[in-house]
Coordinates of C-alpha atoms in Angstrom, one line a residue:
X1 CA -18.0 13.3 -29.6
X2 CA -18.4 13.9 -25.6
X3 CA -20.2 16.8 -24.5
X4 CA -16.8 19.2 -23.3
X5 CA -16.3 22.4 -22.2
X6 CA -12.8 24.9 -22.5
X7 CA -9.9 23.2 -22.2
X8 CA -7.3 25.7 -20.7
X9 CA -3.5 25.5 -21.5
X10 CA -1.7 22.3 -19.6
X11 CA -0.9 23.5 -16.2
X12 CA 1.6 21.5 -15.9
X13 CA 4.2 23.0 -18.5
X14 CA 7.7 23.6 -18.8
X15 CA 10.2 26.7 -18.1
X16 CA 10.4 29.8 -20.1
X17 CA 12.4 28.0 -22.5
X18 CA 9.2 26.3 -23.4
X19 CA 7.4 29.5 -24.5
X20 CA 6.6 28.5 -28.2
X21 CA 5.2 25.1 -26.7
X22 CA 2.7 27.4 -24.2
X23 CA 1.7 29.1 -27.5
X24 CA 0.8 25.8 -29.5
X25 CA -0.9 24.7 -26.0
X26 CA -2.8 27.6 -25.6
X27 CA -4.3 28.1 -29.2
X28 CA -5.2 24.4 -29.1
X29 CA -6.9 25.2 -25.8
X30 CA -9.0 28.1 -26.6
X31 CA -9.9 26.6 -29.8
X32 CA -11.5 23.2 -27.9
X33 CA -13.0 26.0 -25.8
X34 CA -14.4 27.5 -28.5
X35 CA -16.2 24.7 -29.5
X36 CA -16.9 23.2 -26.3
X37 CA -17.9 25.8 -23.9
X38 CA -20.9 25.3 -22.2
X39 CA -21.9 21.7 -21.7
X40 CA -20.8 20.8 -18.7
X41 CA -21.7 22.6 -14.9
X42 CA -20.8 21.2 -11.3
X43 CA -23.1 18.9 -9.8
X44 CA -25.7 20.1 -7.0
X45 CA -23.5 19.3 -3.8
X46 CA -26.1 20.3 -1.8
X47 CA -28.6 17.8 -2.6
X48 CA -25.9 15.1 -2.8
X49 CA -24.5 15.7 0.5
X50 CA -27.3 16.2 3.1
X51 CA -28.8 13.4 1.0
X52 CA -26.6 10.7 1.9
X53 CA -25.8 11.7 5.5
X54 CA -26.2 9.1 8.5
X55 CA -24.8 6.0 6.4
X56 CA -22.1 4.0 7.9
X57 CA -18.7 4.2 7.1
X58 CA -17.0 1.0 6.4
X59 CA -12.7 0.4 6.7
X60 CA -11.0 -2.5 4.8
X61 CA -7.8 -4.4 6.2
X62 CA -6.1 -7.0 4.3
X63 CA -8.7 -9.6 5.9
X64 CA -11.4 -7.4 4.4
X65 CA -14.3 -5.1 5.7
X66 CA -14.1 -4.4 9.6
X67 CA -17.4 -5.2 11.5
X68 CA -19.7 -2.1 12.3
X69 CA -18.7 -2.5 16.1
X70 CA -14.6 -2.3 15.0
X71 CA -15.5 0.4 13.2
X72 CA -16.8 2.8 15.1
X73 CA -14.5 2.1 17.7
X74 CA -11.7 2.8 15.5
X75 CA -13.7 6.4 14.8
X76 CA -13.9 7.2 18.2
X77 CA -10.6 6.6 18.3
X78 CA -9.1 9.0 15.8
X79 CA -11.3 11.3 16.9
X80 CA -9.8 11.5 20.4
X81 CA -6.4 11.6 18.8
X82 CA -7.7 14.7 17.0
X83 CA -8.8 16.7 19.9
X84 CA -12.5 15.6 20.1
X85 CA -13.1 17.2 16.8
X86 CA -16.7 15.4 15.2
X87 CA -14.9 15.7 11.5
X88 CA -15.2 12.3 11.2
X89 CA -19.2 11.8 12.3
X90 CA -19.7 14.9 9.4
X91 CA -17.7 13.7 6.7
X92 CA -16.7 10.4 6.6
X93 CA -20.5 8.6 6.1
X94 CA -20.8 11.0 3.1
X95 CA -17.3 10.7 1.7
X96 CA -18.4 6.9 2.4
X97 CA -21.2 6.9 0.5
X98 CA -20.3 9.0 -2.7
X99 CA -16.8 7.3 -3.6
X100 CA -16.2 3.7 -4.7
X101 CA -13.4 2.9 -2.8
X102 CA -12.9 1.9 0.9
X103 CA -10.5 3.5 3.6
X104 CA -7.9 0.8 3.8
X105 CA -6.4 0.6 7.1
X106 CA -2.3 -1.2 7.4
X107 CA -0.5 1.4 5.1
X108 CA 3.2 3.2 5.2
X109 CA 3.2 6.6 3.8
X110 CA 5.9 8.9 3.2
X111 CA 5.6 12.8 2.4
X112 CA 7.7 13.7 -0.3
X113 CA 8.6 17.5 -0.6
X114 CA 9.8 18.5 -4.2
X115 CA 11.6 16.7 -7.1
X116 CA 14.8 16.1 -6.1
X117 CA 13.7 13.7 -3.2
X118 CA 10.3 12.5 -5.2
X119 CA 12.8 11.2 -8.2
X120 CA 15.1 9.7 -5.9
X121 CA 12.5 7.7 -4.3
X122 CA 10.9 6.3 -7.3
X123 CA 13.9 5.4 -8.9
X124 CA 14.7 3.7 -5.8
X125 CA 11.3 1.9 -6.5
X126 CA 11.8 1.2 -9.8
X127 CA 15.4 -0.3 -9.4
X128 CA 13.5 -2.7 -6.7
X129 CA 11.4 -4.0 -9.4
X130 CA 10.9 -7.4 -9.9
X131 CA 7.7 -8.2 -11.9
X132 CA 6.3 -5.0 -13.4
X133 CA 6.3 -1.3 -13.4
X134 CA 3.1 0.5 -14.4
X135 CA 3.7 4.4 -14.9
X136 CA 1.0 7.2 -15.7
X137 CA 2.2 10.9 -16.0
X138 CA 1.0 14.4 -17.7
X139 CA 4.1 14.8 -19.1
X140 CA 6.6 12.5 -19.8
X141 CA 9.7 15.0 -21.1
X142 CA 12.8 14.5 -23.2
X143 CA 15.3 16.3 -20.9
X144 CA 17.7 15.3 -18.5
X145 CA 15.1 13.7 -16.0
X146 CA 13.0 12.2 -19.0
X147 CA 16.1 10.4 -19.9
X148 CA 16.9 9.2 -16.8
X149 CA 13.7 7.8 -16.1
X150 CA 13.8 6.4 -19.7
X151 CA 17.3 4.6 -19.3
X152 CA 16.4 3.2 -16.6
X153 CA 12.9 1.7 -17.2
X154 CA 14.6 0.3 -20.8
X155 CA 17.0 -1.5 -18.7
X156 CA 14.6 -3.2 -16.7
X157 CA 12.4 -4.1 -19.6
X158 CA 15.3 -5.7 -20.8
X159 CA 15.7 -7.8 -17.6
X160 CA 11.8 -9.4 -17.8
X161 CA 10.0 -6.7 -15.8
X162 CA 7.4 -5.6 -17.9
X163 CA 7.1 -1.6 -18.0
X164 CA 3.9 -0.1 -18.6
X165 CA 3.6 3.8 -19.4
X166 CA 0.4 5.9 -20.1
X167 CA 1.3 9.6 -21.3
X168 CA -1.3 12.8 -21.9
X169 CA -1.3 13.3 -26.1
X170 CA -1.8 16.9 -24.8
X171 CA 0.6 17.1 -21.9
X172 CA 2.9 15.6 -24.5
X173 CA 2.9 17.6 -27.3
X174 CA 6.5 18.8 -27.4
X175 CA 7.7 15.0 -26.6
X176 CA 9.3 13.8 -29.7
X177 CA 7.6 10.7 -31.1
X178 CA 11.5 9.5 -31.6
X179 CA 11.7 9.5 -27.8
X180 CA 8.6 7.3 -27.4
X181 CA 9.3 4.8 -30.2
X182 CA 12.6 4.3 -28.2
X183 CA 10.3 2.8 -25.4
X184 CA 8.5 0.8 -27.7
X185 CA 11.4 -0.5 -29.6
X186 CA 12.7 -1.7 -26.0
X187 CA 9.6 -4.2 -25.5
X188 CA 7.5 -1.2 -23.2
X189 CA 4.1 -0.9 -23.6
X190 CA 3.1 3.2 -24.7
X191 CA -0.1 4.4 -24.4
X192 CA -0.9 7.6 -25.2
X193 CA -3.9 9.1 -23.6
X194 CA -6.8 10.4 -26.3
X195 CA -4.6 11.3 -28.7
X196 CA -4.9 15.3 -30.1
X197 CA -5.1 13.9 -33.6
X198 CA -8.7 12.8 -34.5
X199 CA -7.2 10.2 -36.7
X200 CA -5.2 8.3 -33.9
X201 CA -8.5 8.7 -31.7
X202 CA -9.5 5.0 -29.7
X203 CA -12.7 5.7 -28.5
X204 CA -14.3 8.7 -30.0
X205 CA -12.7 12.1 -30.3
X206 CA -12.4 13.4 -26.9
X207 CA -9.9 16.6 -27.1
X208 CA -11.2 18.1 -23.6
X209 CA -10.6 15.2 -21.3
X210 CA -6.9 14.8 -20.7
X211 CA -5.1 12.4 -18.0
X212 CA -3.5 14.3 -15.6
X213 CA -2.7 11.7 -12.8
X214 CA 0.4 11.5 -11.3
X215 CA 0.6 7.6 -10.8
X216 CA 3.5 5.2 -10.1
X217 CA 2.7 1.6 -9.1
X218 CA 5.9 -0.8 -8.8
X219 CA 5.1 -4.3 -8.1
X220 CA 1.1 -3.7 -7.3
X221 CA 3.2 -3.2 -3.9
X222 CA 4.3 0.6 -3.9
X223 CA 2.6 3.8 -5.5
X224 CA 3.9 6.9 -5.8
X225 CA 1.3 10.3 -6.1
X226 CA 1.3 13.7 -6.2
X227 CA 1.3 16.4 -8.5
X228 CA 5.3 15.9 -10.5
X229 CA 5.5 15.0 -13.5
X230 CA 8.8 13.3 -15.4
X231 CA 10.2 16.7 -15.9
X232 CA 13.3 18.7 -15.5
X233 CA 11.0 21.9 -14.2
X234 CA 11.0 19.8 -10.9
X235 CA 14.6 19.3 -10.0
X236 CA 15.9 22.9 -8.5
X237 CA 13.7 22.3 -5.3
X238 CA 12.4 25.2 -3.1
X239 CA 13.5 24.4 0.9
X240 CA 13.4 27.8 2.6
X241 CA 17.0 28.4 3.6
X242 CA 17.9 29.9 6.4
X243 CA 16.3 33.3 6.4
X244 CA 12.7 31.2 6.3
X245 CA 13.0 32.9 2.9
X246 CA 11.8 30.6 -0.3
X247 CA 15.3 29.8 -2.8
X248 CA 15.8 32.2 -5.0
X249 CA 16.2 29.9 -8.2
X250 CA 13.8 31.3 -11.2
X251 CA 13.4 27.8 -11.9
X252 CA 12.2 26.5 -8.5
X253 CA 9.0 24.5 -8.6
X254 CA 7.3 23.6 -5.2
X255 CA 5.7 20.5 -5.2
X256 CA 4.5 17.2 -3.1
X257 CA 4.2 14.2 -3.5
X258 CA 3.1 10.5 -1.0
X259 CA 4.7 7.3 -1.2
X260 CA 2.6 4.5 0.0
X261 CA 3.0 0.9 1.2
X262 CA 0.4 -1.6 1.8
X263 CA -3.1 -2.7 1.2
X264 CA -4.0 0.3 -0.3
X265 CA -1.7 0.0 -3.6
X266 CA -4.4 -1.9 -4.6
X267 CA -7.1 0.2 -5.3
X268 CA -4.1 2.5 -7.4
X269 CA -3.6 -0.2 -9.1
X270 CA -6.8 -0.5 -10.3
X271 CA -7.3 2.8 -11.5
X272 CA -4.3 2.7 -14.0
X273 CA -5.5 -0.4 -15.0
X274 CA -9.4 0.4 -15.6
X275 CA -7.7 3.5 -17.6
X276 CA -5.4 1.2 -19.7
X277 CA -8.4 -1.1 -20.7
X278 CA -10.5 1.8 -21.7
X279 CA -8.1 3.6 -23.4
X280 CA -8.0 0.2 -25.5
X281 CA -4.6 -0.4 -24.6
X282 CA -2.9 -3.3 -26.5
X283 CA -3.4 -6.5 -23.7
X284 CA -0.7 -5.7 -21.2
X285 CA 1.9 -9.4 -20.3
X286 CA 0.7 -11.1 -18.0
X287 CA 2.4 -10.3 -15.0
X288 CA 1.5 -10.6 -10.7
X289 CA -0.5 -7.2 -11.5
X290 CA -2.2 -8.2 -8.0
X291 CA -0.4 -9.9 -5.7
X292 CA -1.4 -10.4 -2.0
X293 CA -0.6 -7.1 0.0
X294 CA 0.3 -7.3 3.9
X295 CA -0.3 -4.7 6.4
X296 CA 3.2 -2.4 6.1
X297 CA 2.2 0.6 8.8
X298 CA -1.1 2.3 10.5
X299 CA -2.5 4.6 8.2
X300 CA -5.8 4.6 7.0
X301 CA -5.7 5.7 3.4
X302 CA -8.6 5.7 0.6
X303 CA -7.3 6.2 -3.0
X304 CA -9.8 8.1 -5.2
X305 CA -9.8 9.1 -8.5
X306 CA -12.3 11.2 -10.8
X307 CA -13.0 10.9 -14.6
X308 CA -15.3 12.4 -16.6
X309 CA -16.8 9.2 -17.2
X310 CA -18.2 9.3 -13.6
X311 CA -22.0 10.7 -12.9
X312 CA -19.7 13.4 -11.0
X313 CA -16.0 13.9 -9.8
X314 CA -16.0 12.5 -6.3
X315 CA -12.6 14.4 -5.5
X316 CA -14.5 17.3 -5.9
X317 CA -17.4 16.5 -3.5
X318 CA -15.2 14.7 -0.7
X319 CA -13.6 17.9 -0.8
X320 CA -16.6 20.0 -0.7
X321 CA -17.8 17.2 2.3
X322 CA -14.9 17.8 4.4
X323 CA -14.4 21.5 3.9
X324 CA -18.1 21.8 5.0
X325 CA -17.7 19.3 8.4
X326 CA -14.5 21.7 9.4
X327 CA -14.9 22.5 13.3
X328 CA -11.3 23.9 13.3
X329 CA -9.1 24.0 10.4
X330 CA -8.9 24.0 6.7
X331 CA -5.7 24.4 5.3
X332 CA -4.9 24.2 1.4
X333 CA -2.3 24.8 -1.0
X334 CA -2.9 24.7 -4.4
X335 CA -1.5 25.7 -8.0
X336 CA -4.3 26.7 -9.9
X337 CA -7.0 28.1 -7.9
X338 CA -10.3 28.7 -10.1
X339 CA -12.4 28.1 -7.6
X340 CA -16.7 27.4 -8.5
X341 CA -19.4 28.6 -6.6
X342 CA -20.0 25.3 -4.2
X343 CA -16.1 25.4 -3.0
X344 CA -16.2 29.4 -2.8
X345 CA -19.3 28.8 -0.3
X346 CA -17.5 26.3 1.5
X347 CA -14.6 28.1 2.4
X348 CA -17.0 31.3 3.1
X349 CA -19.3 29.8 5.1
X350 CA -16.6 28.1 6.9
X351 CA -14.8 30.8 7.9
X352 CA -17.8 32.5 9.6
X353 CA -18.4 30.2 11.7
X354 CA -15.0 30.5 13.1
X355 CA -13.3 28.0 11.3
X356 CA -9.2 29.2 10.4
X357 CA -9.2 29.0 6.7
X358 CA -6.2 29.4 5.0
X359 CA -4.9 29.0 1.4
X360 CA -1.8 28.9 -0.1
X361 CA -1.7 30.1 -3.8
X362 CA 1.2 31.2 -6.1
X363 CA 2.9 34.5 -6.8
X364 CA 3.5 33.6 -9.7
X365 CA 2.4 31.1 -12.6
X366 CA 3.0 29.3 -15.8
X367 CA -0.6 30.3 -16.6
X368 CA -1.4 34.2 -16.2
X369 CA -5.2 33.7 -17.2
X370 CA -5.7 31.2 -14.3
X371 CA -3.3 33.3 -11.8
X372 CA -5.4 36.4 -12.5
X373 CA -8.9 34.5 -12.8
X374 CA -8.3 33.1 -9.2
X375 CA -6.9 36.3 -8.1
X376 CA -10.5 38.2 -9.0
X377 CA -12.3 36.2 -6.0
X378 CA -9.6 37.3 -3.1
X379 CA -12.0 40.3 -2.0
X380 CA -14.8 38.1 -1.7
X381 CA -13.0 36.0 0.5
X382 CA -10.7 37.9 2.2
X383 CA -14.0 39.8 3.6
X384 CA -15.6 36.4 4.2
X385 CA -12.3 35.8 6.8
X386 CA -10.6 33.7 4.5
X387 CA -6.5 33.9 4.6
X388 CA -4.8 34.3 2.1
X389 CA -0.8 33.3 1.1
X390 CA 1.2 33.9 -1.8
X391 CA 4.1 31.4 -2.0
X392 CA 7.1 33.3 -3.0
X393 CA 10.7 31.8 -4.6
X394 CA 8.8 29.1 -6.2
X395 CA 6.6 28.4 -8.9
X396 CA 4.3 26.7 -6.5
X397 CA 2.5 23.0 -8.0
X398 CA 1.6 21.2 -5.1
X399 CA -2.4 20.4 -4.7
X400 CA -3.1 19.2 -0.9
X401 CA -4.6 19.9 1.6
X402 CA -5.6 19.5 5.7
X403 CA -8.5 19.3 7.5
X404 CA -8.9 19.8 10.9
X405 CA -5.5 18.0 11.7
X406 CA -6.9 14.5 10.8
X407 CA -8.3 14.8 7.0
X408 CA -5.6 15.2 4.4
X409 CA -5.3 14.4 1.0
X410 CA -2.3 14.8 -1.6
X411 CA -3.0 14.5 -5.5
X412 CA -3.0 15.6 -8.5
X413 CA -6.5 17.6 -8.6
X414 CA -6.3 21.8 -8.7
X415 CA -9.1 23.6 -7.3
X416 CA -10.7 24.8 -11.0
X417 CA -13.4 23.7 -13.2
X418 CA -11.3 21.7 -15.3
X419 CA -9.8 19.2 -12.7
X420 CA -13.5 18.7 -11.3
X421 CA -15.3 18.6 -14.6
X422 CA -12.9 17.1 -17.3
X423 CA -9.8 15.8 -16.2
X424 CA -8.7 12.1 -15.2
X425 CA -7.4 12.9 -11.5
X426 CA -6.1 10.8 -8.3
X427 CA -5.7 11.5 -5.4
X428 CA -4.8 10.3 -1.8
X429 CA -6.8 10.4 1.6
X430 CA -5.2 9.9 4.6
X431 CA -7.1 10.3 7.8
X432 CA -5.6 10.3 11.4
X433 CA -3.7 13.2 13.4
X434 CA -0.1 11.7 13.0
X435 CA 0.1 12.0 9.3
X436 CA -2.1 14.9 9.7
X437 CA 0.6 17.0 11.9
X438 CA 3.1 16.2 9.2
X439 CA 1.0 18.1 6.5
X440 CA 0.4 20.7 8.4
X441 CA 4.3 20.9 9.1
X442 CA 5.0 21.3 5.4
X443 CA 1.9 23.8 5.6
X444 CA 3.5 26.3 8.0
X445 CA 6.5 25.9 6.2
X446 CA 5.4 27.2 2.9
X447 CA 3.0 29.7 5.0
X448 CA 6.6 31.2 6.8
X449 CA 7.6 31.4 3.1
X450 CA 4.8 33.1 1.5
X451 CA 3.0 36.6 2.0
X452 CA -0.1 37.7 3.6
X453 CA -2.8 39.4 1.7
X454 CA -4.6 41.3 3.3
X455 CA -7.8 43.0 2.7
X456 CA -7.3 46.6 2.6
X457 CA -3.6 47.1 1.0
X458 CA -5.2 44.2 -1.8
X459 CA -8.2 46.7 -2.5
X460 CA -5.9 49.5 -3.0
X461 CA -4.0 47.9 -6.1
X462 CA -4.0 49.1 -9.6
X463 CA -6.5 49.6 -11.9
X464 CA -4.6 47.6 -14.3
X465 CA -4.2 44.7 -12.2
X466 CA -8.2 44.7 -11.6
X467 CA -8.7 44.9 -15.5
X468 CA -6.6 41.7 -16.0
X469 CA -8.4 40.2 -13.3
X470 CA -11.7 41.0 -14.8
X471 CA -11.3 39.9 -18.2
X472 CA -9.5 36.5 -16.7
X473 CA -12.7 36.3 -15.0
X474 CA -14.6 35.8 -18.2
X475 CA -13.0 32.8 -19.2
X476 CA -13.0 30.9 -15.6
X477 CA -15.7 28.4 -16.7
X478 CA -12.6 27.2 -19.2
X479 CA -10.2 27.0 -17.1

């Protein structure tokens, strides 16, 4: 059995209507924490980082690997298109140098804000289809947008493109195995992800690693990530309206998600298909699961994912990397802030040295141990000169962030011990002020919709709020 620590209740569940579901989640949870807890810590980022400074960093185009002279050029011109920010001569070597994949330049991306427009865009997608369409989701549920997603990937499997779905056994749970074995019966290819029941377990009983990617690949030409899963949680939206006030739906989720184009899809591609092989998927059709990618814009983008099976989750330490090389900005918004002590020094140590930090967090969650656990470390950093947002209207999902203007990433990943230690994650890196101006747009947006919290009114509330805070605190580590 692998070595786990707590698994926390899925983060990404549904409505109130799904309270009983929440229970069976969270019982599960604390019992794998129970017998988990403890195995597993964050790796020294330190060491790693200031050890690998000073190597090059390499770009990929279709024609492969750009030569070192095309490569710095190319640095020294983002760089100027930044405003003569050194982000790049900081962080990219390192990032370079701790993750497996290459930044790809000749890629379209789109920024896609909520679920309403991210559905509409992958069914769009998925109606394009020709050869194959490879999906991999949290939760795949049986509501209205389940079974639109459903009917349509049955009909295409009936017209020879070969549908491929991986699903979380835990993010699943209240799926009905009837709604699955519908898939199946239709000729697509179901894998559910280290299933909850020891019996149905692949590769060794692994309850604490769940998949929580958020991947769409149509065609090995298109991908599709973010943090929504196929869920009817996602389709109220949360636009401000108006008043720059958040909509006032009890149902509004806030979310992101990137659509991608070009030589990049690749490397997505790969990762759902290295999961599907060792998952021990049944051998998927042969299909054009690679077929030969053309430039389709100017981004620079590097997919990365983290898995457990890695020496170390290196989403967590590009993070860290580019956090740390910061000479202006670091902006992030994120659902489930848990934050360990290497990312807590980051953003301290960032701010005093005049960097504007800023983070987005919710006013309200699906999870109150995680909202209240995250909530416990605002002093610390609000006396640090850390700023802090509370997105209001919206249950808020999304997991990006922006980096001096020219380092941004959208994914699936929160900012808590379990997405860095014991999750399956993927997310996106784009680098370049364009796309970079875009996300920080969105930022100010949800910023004009959020509130402030500020030091002295947040030291002055209740007792009973800082008794909930401290006895979240306890169980961070599991979270």
């Amino acid at each position: 059995m692998n070595c786990t620590y707590a698994m926390r209740h899925a983060d990404d569940t549904a409505n109130s209507s799904n309270q009983f579901w929440r229970r069976v989640r969270f019982v599960a949870a604390l019992a794998a924490s129970l017998i988990f807890y403890g195995c597993a810590s964050m790796p020294d980022v330190e060491g790693l980082l200031d050890s690998r400074r000073g190597e090059l960093t390499q770009f990929e185009t279709v024609g492969g690997p750009l030569s070192e002279e095309r490569s710095a050029r190319l640095i020294e011109a983002i760089k100027r298109k930044a405003g003569d920010t050194d982000i790049l001569d900081k962080h990219m070597a390192v990032e370079n140098a701790l993750v497996d994949t290459p930044l790809v330049l000749g890629n379209r991306v789109v920024l896609l804000q909520d679920g309403k427009a991210t559905y509409e865009a992958m069914l769009a997608a998925i109606a394009q289809a020709t050869d194959h369409i490879n999906l991999e989701t949290y939760i795949f549920d049986d509501d209205e947008i389940g079974y639109k997603f459903a009917d349509v990937l049955v009909e295409k499997q009936a017209r020879g493109v070969q549908v491929n779905i991986i699903y979380d056994s835990f993010g699943g749970l209240k799926t009905p195995r009837t709604f699955f074995k519908r898939l199946t019966d239709a000729g697509i290819n179901v894998l559910e992800f280290n299933p909850v029941n020891p019996l149905a377990a692949r590769r060794g009983w692994r309850i604490n690693n769940r998949d929580h990617r958020k991947l769409l690949v149509v065609d090995g030409r298109v991908a599709f990530v973010g943090g929504i899963n196929i869920s009817n949680v996602y389709s109220a939206g949360s636009v401000p309206k108006g008043d720059s006030t958040a909509s006032r739906d009890p149902v509004a989720w806030r979310d992101t998600q990137m659509q991608i184009e070009g030589p990049v899809v690749a490397d997505f591609q790969k990762m759902f298909m290295e999961t599907w092989e060792k998952q021990k998927g049944k051998p998927l059709a042969a299909k054009n699961y690679m077929p030969t990618l053309k430039e389709a814009g100017k981004e620079i983008v590097r997919a990365i994912g983290s898995t457990p099976d890695d020496k170390y989750s290196q989403i967590y330490l590009t993070l860290i990397s580019a956090i740390r090389s910061a000479e202006k900005t670091v902006y992030l918004t994120n659902a489930y802030f848990v934050p360990d002590p290497n990312l807590l020094k980051a953003l301290r140590e960032s701010a005093a040295r005049g960097v504007d930090v800023r983070l987005i967090l919710p006013s309200q969650s699906d999870s109150g141990t995680v909202f209240h656990a995250g909530r416990s470390h605002y002093s610390d950093l609000l006396a640090s000169g850390v700023k802090i947002y509370e997105r209001k209207g919206a249950l808020l999902h999304a997991k990006t962030a922006v980096i001096d203007g020219v380092w941004s990433t959208v994914g699936s990943t929160n900012l808590d011990w379990r997405s860095f230690l014991y999750n399956d994650e993927v997310d996106a890196i784009v680098l370049g002020a364009e796309f970079g101006k875009q996300m920080e747009d969105v930022f100010s947006r949800d910023q004009a919709a959020s509130v402030a919290i500020d030091l002295e009114t947040w030291e002055r509330r209740p007792v009973g709020v800082r008794a909930r805070e401290w006895a979240a605190r306890l169980w961070e580590r599991m979270l």
